[in-house]
Coordinates of C-alpha atoms in Angstrom, one line a residue:
X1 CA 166.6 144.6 200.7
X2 CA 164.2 145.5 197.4
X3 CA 166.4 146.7 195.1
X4 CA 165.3 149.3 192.5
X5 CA 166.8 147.7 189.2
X6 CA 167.9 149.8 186.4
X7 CA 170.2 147.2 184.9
X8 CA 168.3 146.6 181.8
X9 CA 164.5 146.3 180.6
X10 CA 165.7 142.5 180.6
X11 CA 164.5 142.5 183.7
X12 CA 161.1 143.1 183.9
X13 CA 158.8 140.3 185.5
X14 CA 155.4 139.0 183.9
X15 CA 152.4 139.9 185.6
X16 CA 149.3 138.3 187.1
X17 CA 147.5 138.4 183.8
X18 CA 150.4 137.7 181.6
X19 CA 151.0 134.6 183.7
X20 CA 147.2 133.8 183.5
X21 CA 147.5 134.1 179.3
X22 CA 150.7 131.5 179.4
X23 CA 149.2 129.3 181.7
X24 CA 145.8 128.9 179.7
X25 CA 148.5 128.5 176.3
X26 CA 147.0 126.1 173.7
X27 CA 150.2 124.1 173.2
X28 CA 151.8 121.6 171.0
X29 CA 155.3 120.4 169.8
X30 CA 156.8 123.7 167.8
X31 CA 159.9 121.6 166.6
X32 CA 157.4 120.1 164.5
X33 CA 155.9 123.5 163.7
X34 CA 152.9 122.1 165.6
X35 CA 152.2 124.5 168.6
X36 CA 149.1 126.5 167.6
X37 CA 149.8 129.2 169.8
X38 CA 153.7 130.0 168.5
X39 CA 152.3 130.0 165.1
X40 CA 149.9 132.7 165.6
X41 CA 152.4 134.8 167.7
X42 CA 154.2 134.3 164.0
X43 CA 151.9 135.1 161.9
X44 CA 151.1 138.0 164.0
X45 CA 154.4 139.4 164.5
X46 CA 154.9 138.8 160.4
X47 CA 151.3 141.2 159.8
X48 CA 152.3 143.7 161.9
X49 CA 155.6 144.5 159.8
X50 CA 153.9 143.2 156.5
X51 CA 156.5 140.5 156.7
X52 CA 156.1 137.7 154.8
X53 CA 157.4 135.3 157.2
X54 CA 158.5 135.2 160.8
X55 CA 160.2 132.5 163.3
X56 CA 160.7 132.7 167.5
X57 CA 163.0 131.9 168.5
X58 CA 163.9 131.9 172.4
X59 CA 166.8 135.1 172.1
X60 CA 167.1 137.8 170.3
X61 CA 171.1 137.0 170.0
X62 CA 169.9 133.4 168.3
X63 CA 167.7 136.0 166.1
X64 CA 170.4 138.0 164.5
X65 CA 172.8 135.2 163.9
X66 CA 170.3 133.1 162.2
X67 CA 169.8 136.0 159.9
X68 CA 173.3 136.9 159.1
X69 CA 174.3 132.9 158.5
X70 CA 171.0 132.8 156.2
X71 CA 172.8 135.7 154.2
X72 CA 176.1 135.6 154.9
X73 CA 178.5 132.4 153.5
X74 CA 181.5 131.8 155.4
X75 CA 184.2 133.7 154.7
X76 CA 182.0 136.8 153.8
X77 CA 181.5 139.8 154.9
X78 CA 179.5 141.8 157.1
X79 CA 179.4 145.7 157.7
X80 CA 177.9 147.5 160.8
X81 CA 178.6 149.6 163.3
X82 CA 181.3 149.0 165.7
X83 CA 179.0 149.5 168.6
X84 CA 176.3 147.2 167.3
X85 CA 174.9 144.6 169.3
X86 CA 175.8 141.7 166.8
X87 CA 179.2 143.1 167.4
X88 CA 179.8 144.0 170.8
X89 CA 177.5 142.1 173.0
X90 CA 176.6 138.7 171.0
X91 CA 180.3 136.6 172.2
X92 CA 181.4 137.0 168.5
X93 CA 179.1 134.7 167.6
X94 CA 179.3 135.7 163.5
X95 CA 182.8 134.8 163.6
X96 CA 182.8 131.8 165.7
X97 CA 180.0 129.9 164.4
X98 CA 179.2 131.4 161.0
X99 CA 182.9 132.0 160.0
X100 CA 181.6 136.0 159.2
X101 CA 184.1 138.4 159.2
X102 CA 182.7 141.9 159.9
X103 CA 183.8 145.1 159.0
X104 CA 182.9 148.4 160.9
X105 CA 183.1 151.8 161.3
X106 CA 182.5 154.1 164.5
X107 CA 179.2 155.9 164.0
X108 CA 177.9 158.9 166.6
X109 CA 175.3 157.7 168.6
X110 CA 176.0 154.3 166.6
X111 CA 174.2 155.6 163.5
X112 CA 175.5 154.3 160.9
X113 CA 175.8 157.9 157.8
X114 CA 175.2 156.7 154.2
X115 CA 178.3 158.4 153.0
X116 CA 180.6 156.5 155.5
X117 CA 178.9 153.6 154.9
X118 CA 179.1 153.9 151.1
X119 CA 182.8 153.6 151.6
X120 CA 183.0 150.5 154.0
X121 CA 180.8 148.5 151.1
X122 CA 183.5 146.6 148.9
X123 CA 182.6 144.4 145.6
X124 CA 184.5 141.3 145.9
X125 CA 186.8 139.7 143.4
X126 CA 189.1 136.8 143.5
X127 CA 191.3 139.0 145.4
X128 CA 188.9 141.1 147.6
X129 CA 186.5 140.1 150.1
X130 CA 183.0 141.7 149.5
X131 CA 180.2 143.1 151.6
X132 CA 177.2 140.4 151.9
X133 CA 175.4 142.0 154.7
X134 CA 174.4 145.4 155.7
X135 CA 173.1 145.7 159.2
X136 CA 171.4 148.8 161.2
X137 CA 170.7 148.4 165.3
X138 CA 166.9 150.5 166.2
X139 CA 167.2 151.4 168.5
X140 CA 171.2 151.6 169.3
X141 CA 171.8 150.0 173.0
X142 CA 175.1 151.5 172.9
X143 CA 174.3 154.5 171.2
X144 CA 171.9 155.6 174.5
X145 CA 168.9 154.3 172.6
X146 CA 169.1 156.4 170.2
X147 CA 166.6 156.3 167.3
X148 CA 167.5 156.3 162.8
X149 CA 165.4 158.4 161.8
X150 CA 163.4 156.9 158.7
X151 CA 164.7 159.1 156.2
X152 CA 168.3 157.9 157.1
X153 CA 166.8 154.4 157.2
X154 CA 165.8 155.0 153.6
X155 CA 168.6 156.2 152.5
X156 CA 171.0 153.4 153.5
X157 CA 167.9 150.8 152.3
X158 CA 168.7 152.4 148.5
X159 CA 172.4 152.8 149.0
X160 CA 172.6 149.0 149.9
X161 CA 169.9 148.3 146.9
X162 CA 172.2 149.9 144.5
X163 CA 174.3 147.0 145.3
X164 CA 172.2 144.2 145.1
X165 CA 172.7 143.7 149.3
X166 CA 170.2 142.7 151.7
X167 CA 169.6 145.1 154.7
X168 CA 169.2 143.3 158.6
X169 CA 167.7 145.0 161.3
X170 CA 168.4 144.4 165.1
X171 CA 165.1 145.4 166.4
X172 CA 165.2 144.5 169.5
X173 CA 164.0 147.8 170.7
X174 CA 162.2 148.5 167.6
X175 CA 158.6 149.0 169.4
X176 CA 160.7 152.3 171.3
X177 CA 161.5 153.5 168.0
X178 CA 158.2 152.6 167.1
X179 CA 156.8 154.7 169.9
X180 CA 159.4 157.7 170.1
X181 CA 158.2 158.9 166.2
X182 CA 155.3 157.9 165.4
X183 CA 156.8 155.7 162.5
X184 CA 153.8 152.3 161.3
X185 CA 155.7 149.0 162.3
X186 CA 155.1 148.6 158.4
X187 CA 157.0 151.5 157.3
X188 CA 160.1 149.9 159.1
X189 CA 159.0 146.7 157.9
X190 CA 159.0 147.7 154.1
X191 CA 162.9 148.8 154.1
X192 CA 164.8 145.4 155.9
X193 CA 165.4 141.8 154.2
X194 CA 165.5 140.6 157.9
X195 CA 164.4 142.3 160.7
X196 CA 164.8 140.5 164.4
X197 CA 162.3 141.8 167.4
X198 CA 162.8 141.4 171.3
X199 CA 159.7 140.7 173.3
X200 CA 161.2 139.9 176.6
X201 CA 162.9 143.4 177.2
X202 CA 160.3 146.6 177.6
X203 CA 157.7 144.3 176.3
X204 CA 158.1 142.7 179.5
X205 CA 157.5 139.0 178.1
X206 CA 160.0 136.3 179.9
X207 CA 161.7 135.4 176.6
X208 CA 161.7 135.2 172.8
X209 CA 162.5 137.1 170.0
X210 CA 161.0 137.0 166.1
X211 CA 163.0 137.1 163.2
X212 CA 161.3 138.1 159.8
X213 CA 162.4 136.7 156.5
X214 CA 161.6 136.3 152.9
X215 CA 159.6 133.1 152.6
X216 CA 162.1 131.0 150.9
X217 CA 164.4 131.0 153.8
X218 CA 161.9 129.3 156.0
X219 CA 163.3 125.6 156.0
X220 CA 166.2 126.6 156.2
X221 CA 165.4 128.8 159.0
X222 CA 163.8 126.6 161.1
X223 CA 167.1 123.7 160.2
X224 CA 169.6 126.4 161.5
X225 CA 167.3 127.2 164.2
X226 CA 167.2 123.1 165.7
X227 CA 170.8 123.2 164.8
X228 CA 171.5 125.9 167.5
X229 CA 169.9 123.9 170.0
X230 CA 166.8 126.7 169.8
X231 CA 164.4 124.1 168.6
X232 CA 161.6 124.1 171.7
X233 CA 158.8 121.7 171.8
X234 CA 155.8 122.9 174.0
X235 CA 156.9 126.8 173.3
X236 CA 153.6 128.3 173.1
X237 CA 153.3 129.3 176.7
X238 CA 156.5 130.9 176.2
X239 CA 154.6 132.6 173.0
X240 CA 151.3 133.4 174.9
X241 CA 153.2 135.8 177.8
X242 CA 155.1 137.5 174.1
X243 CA 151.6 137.8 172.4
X244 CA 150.2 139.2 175.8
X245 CA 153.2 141.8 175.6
X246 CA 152.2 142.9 172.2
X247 CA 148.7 143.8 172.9
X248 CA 149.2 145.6 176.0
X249 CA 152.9 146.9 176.3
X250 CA 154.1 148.7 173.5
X251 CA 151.9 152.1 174.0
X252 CA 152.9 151.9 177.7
X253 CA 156.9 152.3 176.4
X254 CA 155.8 156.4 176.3
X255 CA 155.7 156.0 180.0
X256 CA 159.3 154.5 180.3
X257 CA 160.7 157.3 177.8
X258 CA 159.1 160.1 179.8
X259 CA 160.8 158.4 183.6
X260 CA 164.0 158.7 181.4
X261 CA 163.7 161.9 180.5
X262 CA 163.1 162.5 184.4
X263 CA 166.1 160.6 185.6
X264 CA 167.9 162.6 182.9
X265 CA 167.0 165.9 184.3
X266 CA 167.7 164.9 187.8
X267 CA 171.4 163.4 187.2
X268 CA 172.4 166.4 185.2
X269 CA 170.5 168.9 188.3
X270 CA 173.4 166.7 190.5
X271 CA 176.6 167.7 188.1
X272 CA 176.3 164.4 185.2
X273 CA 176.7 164.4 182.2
X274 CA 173.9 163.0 180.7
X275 CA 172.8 163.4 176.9
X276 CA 168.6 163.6 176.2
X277 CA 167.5 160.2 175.9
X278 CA 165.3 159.8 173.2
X279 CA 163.8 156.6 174.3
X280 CA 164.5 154.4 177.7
X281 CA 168.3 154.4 177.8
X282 CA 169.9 156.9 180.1
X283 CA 173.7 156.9 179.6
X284 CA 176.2 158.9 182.5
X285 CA 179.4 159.7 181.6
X286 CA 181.5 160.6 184.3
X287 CA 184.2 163.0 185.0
X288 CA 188.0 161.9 185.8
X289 CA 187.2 163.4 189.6
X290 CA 184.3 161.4 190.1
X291 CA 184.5 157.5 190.9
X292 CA 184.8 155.3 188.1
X293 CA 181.8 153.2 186.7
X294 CA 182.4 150.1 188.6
X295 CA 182.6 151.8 191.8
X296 CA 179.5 153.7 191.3
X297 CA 177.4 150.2 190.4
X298 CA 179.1 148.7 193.7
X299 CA 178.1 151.6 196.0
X300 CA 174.8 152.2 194.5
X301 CA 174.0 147.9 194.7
X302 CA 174.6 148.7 198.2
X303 CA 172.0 152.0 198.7
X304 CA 169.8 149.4 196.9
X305 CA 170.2 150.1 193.2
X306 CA 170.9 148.2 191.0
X307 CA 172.6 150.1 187.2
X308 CA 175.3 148.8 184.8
X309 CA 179.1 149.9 184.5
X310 CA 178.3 150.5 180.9
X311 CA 182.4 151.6 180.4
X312 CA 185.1 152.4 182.5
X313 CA 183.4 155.7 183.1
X314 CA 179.8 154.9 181.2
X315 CA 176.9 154.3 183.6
X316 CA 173.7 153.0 182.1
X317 CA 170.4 153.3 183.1
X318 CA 167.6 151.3 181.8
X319 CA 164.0 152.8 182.7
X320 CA 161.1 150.0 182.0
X321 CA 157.7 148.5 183.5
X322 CA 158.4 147.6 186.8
X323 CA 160.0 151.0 188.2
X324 CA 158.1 153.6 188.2
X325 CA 159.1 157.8 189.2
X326 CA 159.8 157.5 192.4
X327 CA 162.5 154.5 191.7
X328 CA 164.0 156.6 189.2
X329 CA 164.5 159.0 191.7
X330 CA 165.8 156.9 194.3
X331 CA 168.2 155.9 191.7
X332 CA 169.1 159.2 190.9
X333 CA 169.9 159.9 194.7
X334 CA 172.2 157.0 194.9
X335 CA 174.4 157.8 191.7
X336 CA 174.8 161.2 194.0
X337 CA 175.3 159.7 196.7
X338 CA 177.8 156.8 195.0
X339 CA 179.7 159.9 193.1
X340 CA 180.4 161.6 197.2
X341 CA 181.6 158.2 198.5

């Protein structure tokens, strides 16, 4: 069976030409800072963001905690939304590794609002744990791919300034953002202290992620980097099929927004409820007389489509390069059909 596969844009395959680019890779041995071709992907990745220095790293997960160890001691403190990535889907990795408590706050959409996040920032004491780390997710997995706009971006960069805190961006879906408004890569660039970027989900590369940092944290960058076991040797043809991607799959994303918007329409003409996406993330609530989300993934794995029990009655839907209309209709049929039994 060929399964239409709406599971994530995680899953998209490289191409023919993106192949050819990795295969033809000028290579050398990266842990060494020696591979020509993962340097330029750095350099290039640092430019577009006006960044003054960037690392890849093989996940985007390795991306984030590097940034919040680099900035956060143990025993400190960092404050997101409760729905952010680095909280809910990276194995509690902060606290685990990095000995990061995190404080958090539920946020519609998973947005974090200036004026509840003014309240979650604490000075520390001797008898009071303070905030070391402000972090924003663009877009928000959780939140349906929802998009900050920049002028709540902007606000939230001077609120954290005010207290002398660095701001981190999970970017992983940062080109969608990118795409969705309009916004120069430089004008989010300009407002983070770290900024992490995915190129192996819509990009459609088969790994690695950047992370973007001020200079003087490159050492000890790369350091914590080998001593998560993400120290690759010959990793420029894994950077060649990520440079690829940047050059020729971030205007596309418009066409993966526009199939959501489709699927959208089409689920909510069957009796979903299903908010607007704003970028590729299509996010089904469904009612307590329709089967729960686990059922609906079974049945629909079976009609030949693939989506994600997102919640106990969340189903998400992730539109990318390698399913065009017609699958999102097909998919579209099969929730129906999965919802009828």
């Amino acid at each position: 069976m060929t399964f239409t596969d709406l599971r994530s844009d995680t899953v998209t395959k490289p191409g023919p030409a993106m192949r050819a680019a990795m295969a033809a890779a000028e290579v050398g041995d990266d842990v060494y800072a020696e591979d020509p071709t993962v340097r330029a992907l750095e350099e290039y990745v640092a430019d577009l963001f006006g960044q003054p220095f960037a690392l890849f790293t093989p996940t985007g997960v390795m991306a984030n905690q590097l940034a919040v160890r680099l900035t956060v001691p143990a025993g400190g403190e960092l404050v997101l939304d409760a729905d952010a990535h680095i909280v809910a889907h990276e194995d509690g990795a902060a606290s685990a590794q990095g000995g990061v408590q995190t404080r958090t706050t539920l946020s519609p959409r998973g947005l974090l609002d200036p004026a509840d996040l003014a309240r979650l920032i604490r000075v520390g004491n001797p008898y009071t744990v303070g905030t070391d780390l402000v972090a924003v997710e663009q877009t928000h997995n959780r939140g349906g791919g929802s998009v900050y706009p920049l002028e709540r971006l902007t606000a939230i960069r001077e609120l954290v300034s005010g207290y002398g805190l660095p701001l981190h961006c999970d970017g992983a879906r940062i080109w969608n953002a990118h795409v969705a408004t309009g916004t120069p890569l430089r004008g989010y660039g300009a407002l983070f202290d770290s900024l992490s970027v995915c190129l192996s989900k819509g990009l459609g590369a088969p790994a690695g992620s950047v992370l973007m940092m001020p200079a003087e944290y490159e050492a000890e960058a790369r350091r914590m980097r080998h001593r998560m076991g993400g120290g690759m040797r010959q990793a420029g043809i894994l950077a060649a099929g990520g440079r690829y991607a940047l050059e020729h799959h971030v205007e596309r994303l418009a066409e993966d927004h526009e199939h959501a918007r489709e699927l959208a329409v089409l689920l909510r003409d069957a009796g979903f409820a299903v908010a607007d996406p704003e970028t590729n993330i299509v996010l089904v609530e469904l009612g307590e007389r329709q089967p729960d989300a686990a059922a609906i993934a079974e049945r629909c794995r079976a009609d030949g489509v693939l989506v994600s029990a997102f919640g106990p009655r969340l189903v998400r839907l992730v539109t990318h390069m390698d399913v065009d209309a017609a699958g999102c209709a097909r998919a579209a049929t099969a929730i129906a059909r999965a919802a009828k039994g």
